[in-house]
GROMACS .gro file of C-alpha atoms in nm:
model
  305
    1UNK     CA    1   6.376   7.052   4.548
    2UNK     CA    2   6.049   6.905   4.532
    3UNK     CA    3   6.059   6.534   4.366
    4UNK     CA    4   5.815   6.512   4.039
    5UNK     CA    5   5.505   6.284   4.070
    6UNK     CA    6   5.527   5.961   3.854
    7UNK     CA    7   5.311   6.015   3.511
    8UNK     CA    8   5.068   5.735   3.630
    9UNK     CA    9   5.078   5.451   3.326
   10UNK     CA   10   4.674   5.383   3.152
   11UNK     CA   11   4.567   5.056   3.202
   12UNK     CA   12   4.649   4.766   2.991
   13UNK     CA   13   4.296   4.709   2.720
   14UNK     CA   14   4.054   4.898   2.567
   15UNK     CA   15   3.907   5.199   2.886
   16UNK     CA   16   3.588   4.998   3.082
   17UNK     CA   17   3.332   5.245   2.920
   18UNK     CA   18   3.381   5.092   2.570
   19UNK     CA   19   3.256   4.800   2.615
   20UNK     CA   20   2.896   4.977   2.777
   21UNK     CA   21   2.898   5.192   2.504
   22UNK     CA   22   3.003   4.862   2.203
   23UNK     CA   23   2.696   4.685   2.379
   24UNK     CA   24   2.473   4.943   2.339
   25UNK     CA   25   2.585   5.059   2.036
   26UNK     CA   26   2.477   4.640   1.957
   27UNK     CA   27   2.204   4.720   2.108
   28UNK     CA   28   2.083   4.987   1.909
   29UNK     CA   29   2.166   4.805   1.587
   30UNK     CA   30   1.946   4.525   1.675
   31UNK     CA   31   1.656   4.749   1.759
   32UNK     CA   32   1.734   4.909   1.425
   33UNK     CA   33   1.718   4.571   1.237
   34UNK     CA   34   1.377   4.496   1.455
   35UNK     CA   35   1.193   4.798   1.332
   36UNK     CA   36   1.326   4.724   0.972
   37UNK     CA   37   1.196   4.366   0.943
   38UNK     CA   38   0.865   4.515   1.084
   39UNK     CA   39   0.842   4.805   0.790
   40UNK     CA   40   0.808   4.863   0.428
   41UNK     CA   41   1.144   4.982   0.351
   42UNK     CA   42   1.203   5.233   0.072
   43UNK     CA   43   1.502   5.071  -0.091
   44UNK     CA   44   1.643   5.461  -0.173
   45UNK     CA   45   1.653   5.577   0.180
   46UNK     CA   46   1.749   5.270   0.327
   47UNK     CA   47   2.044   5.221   0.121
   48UNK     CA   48   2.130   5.595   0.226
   49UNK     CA   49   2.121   5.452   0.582
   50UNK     CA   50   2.288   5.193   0.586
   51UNK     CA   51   2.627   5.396   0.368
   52UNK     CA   52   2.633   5.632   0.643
   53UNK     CA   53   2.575   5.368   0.924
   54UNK     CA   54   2.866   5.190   0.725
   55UNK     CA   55   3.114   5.541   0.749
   56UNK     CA   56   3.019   5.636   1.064
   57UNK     CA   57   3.072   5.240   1.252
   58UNK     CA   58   3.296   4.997   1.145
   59UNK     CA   59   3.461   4.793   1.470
   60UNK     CA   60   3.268   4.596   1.717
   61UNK     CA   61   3.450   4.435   1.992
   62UNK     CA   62   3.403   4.044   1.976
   63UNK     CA   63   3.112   3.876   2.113
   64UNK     CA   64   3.023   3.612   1.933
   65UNK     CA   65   2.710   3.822   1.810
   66UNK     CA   66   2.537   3.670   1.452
   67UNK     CA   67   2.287   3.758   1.198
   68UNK     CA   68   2.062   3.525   1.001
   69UNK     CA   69   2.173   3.390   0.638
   70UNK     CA   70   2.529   3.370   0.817
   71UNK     CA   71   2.647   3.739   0.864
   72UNK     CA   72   2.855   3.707   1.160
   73UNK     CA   73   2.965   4.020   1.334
   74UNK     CA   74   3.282   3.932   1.563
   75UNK     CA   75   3.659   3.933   1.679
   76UNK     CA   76   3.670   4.316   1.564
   77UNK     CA   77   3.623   4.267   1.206
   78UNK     CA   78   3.402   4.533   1.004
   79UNK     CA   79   3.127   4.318   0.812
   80UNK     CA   80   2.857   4.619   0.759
   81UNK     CA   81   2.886   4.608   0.358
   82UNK     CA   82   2.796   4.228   0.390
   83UNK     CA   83   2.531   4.357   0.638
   84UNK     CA   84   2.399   4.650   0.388
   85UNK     CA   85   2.402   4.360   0.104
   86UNK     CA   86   2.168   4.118   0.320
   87UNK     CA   87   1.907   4.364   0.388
   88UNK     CA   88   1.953   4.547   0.042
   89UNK     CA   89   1.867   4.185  -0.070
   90UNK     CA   90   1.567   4.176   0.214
   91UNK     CA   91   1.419   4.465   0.102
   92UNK     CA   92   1.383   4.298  -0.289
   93UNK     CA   93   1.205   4.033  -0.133
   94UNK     CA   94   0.975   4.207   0.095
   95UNK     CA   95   0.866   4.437  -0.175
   96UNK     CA   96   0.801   4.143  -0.398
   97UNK     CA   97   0.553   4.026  -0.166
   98UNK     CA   98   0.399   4.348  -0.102
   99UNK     CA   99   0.365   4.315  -0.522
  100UNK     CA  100   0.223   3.954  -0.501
  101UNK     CA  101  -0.012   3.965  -0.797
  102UNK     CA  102   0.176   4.247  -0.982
  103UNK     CA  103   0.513   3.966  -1.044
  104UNK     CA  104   0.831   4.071  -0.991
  105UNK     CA  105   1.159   3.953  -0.872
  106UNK     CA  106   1.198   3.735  -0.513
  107UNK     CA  107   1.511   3.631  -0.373
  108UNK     CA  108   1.552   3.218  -0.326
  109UNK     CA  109   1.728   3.051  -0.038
  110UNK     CA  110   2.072   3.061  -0.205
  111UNK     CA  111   2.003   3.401  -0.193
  112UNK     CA  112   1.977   3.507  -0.587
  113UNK     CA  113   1.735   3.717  -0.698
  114UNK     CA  114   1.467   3.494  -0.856
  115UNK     CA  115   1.195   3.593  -1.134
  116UNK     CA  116   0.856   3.492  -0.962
  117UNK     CA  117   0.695   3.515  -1.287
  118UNK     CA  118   0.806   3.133  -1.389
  119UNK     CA  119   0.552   2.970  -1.136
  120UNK     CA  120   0.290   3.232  -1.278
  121UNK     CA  121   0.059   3.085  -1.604
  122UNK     CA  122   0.103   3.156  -1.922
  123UNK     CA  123  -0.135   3.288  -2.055
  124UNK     CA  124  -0.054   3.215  -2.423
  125UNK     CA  125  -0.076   2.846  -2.256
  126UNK     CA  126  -0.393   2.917  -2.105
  127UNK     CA  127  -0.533   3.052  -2.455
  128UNK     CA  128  -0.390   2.766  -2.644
  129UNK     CA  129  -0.590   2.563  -2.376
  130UNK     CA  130  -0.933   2.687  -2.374
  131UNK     CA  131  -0.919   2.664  -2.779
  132UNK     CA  132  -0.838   2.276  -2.736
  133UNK     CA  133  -1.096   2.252  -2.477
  134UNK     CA  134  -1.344   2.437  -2.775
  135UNK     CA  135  -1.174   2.223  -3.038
  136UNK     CA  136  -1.233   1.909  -2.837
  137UNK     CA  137  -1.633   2.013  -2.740
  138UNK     CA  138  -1.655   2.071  -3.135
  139UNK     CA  139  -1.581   1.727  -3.233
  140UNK     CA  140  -1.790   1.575  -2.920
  141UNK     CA  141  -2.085   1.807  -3.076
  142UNK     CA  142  -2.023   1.669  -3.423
  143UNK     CA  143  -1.979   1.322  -3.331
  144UNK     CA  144  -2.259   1.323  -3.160
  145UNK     CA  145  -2.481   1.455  -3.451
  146UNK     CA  146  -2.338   1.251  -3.656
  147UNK     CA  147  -2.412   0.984  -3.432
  148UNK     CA  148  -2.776   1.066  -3.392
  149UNK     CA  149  -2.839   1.128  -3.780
  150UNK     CA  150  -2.690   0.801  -3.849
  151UNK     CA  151  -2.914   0.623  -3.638
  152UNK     CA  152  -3.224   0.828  -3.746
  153UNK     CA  153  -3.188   0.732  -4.088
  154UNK     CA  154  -3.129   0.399  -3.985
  155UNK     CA  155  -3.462   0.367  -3.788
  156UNK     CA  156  -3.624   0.523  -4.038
  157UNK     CA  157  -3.538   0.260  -4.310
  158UNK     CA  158  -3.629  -0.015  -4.078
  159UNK     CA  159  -3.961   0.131  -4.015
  160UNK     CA  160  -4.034   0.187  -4.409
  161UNK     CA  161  -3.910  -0.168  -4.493
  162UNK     CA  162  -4.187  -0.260  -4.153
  163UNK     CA  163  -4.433  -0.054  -4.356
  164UNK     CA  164  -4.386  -0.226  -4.698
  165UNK     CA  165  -4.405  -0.563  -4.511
  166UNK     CA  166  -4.712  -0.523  -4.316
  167UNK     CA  167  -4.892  -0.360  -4.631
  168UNK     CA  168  -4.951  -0.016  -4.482
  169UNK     CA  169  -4.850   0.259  -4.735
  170UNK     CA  170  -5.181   0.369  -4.789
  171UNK     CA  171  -5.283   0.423  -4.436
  172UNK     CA  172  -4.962   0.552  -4.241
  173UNK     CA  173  -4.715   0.814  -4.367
  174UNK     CA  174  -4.346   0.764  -4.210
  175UNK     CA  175  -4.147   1.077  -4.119
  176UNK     CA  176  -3.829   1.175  -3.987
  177UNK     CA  177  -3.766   1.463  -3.762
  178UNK     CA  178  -3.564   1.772  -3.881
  179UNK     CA  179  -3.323   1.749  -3.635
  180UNK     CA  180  -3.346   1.361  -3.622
  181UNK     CA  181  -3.454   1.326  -3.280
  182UNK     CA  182  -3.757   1.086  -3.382
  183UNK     CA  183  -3.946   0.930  -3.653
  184UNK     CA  184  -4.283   0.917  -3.694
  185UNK     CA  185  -4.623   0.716  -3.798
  186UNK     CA  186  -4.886   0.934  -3.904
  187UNK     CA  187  -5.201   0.708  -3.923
  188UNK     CA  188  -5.523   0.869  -4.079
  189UNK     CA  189  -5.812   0.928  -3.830
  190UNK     CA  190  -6.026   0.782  -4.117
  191UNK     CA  191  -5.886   0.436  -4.055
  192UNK     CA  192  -5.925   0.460  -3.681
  193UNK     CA  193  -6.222   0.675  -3.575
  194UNK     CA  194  -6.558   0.813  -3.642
  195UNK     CA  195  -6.638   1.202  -3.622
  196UNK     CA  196  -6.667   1.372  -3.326
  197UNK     CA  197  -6.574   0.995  -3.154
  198UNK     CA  198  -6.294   0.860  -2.929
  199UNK     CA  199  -6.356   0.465  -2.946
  200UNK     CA  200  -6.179   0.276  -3.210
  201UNK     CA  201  -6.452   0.174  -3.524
  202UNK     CA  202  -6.501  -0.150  -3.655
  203UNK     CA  203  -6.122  -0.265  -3.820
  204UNK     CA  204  -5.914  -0.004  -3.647
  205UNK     CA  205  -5.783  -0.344  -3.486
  206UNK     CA  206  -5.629  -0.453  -3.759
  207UNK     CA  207  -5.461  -0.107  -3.822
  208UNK     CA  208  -5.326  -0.096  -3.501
  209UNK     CA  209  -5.238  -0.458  -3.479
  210UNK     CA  210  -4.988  -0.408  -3.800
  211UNK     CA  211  -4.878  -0.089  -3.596
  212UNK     CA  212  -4.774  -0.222  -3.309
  213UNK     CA  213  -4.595  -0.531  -3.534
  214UNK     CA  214  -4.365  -0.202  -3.661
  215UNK     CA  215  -4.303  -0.064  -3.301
  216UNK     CA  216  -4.239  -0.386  -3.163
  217UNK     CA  217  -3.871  -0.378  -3.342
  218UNK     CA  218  -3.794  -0.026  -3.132
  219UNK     CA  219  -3.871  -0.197  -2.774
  220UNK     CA  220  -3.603   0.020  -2.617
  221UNK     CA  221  -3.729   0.335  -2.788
  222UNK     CA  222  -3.957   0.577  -2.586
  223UNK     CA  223  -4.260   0.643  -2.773
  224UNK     CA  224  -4.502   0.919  -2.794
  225UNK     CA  225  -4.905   0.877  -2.908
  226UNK     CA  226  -5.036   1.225  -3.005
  227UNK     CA  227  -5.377   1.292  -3.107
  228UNK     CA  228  -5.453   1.529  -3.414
  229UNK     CA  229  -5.862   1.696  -3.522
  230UNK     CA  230  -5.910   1.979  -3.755
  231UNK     CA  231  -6.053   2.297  -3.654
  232UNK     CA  232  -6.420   2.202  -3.660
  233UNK     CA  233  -6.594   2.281  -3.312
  234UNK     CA  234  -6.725   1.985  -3.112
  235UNK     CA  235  -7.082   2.057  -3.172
  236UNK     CA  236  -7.288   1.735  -3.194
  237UNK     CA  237  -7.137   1.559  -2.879
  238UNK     CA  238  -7.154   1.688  -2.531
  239UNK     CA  239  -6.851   1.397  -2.405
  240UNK     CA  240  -6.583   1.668  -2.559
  241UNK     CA  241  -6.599   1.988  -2.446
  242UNK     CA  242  -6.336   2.114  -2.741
  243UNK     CA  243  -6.118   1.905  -3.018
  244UNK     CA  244  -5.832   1.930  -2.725
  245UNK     CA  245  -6.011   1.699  -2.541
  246UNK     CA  246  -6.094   1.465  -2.838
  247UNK     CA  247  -5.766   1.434  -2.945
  248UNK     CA  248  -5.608   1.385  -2.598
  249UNK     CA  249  -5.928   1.063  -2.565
  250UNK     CA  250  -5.783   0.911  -2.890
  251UNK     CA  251  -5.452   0.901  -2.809
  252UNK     CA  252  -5.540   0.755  -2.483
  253UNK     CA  253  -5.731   0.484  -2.656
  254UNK     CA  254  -5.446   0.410  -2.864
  255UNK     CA  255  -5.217   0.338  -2.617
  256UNK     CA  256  -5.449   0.139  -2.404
  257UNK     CA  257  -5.478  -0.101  -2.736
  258UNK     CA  258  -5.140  -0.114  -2.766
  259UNK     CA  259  -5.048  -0.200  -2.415
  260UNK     CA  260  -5.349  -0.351  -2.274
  261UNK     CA  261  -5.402  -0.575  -2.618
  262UNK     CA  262  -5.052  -0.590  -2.792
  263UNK     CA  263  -4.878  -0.569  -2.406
  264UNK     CA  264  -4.657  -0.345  -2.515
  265UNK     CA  265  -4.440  -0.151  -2.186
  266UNK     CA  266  -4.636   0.110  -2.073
  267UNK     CA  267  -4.333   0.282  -1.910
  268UNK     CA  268  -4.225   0.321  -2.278
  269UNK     CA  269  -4.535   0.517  -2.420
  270UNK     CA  270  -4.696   0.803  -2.334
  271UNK     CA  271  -5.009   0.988  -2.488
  272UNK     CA  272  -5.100   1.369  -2.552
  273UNK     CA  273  -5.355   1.543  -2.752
  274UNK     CA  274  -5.285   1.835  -2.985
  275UNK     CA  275  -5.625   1.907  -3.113
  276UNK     CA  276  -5.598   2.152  -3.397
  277UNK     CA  277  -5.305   2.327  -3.310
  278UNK     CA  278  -5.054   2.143  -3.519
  279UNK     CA  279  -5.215   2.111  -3.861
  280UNK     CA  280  -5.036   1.966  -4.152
  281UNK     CA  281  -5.241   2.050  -4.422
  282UNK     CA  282  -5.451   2.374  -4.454
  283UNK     CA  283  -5.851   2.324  -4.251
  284UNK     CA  284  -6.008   2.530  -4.547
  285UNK     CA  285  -6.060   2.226  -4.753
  286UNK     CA  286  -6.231   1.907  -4.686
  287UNK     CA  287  -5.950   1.764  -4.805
  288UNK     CA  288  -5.690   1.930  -4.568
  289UNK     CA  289  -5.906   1.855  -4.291
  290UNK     CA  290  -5.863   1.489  -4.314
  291UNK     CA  291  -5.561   1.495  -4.330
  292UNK     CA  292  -5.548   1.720  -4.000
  293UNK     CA  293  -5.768   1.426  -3.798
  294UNK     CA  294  -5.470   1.195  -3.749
  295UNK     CA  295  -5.275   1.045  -3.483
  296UNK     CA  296  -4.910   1.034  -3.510
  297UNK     CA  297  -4.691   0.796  -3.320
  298UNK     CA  298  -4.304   0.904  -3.231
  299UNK     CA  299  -4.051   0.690  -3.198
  300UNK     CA  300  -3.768   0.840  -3.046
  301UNK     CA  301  -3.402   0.793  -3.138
  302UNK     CA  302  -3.167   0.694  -2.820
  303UNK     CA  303  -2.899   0.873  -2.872
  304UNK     CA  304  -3.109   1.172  -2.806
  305UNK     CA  305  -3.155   1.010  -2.440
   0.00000   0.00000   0.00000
């Protein structure tokens, strides 16, 4: 009778080929995770994924293998829901990112999902601060005319009290500016010139003497000399070629009194002519005419600096 063969006993652990295939298996996972970090993940699919990744793997032999955020996969224990939950979470943060300047939710480091919108302006703030910026340039604007008005009206009265003083109401007119940028002397012609002539006549001296004792209390001022004819052509004089060039020669020799004879700062005047281009009175009548031949000295407010 033949004896039976012994049933041979299986070895003692888990068959050799496991472990190949567990590492692999590893393997595979990682090169999975790899190409996800790398992609735009549509949170639908993956999620489908990663459920039947989950059902179809759930024991890896220990290794001592780990995950970042602290998802540790080892000693045999199933951890692929915490896995699906970290890259379920990864994929919120990757496609807020992608977003960037649409908003949306991003996940912080204790791993809560985070509205991104809270470091993004407001921009009810940024509306309530360009109307306090406007608010603030109003009042600059308004202090500043007020500013410049107030001082206009000041220079002014100083130069009408110089007027009174030096006994000149009948030969100069004092003005202020419309938008009180200057004031202004307006001295007849008659007092100062001849027809058709440049060159101071005999007592324009003392004219421009009392003048000069009115600018002398604006020494900081800039000041302006322009010349002023009527429309008559420059006929009987061959020096001026047109009243442009008259008026420009008087205001010249205006200023050249006043700095070379009164030493007034020539860095503080300058001259022009206007010839007949800004009357004041209409050139039809004789009348209106001399009051057109004038020269008119500007005294300039600082706060318009």
């Amino acid at each position: 009778m033949a004896r039976k063969k012994k049933t041979e006993e299986a070895p003692a652990g888990a068959p050799a080929w496991m472990a190949t295939f567990s590492d692999l298996m590893n393997l595979l996972l990682c090169f999975f995770v790899l190409l996800f970090s790398m992609s735009s993940t549509d949170r639908a699919k993956y999620n489908e994924i990663v459920e039947a990744v989950t059902s179809s793997f759930s024991i890896f032999s220990g290794g001592g293998s780990a995950l970042d955020q602290g998802i540790l996969i080892s000693s045999g224990v199933s951890q692929l829901n915490e896995l699906a939950e970290y890259y379920s979470n990864l994929a919120v943060d990757n496609a807020a990112k992608e977003d960037g300047t649409k908003g949306g939710n991003g996940k912080s480091d204790n791993g809560k999902i985070e509205n991104n919108n809270e470091n993004k302006p407001d921009n009810n703030n940024n509306g309530k601060a360009e109307e306090d910026k406007e608010v603030t340039k109003d009042e600059v604007v308004k202090k500043y005319q007020k500013e410049l008005k107030e001082t206009a009206e000041k220079n002014y009265e100083k130069a009408s009290e110089a007027i009174n003083q030096f006994k000149l109401n009948d030969m100069v007119q004092l003005k202020m500016d419309t938008s009180y940028n200057y004031i202004g002397l307006s001295i007849d012609g008659y007092f100062l010139f001849d027809s058709g002539s440049a060159e101071l006549k005999k007592g324009a001296d003392k004219v421009l003497d009392k003048a000069a004792g009115i600018l002398m209390k604006f020494k900081d001022a800039d000041i302006v000399i322009e010349g002023h004819t009527d429309n008559v052509p420059q006929t009987n004089t061959v020096k001026y070629k047109n009243n442009l060039w008259l008026s420009g020669a008087r205001a010249m020799t205006v200023l050249e009194y006043l700095t070379e004879v009164e030493h007034m700062d020539p860095k503080k005047l300058s001259a022009s002519g206007k010839g007949e281009y800004e009357p004041i009175a209409s050139n039809k009548t004789a009348e209106g005419r001399q009051k057109n031949r004038r020269v008119e000295i500007k005294i300039f407010n600082k706060v318009a600096d």
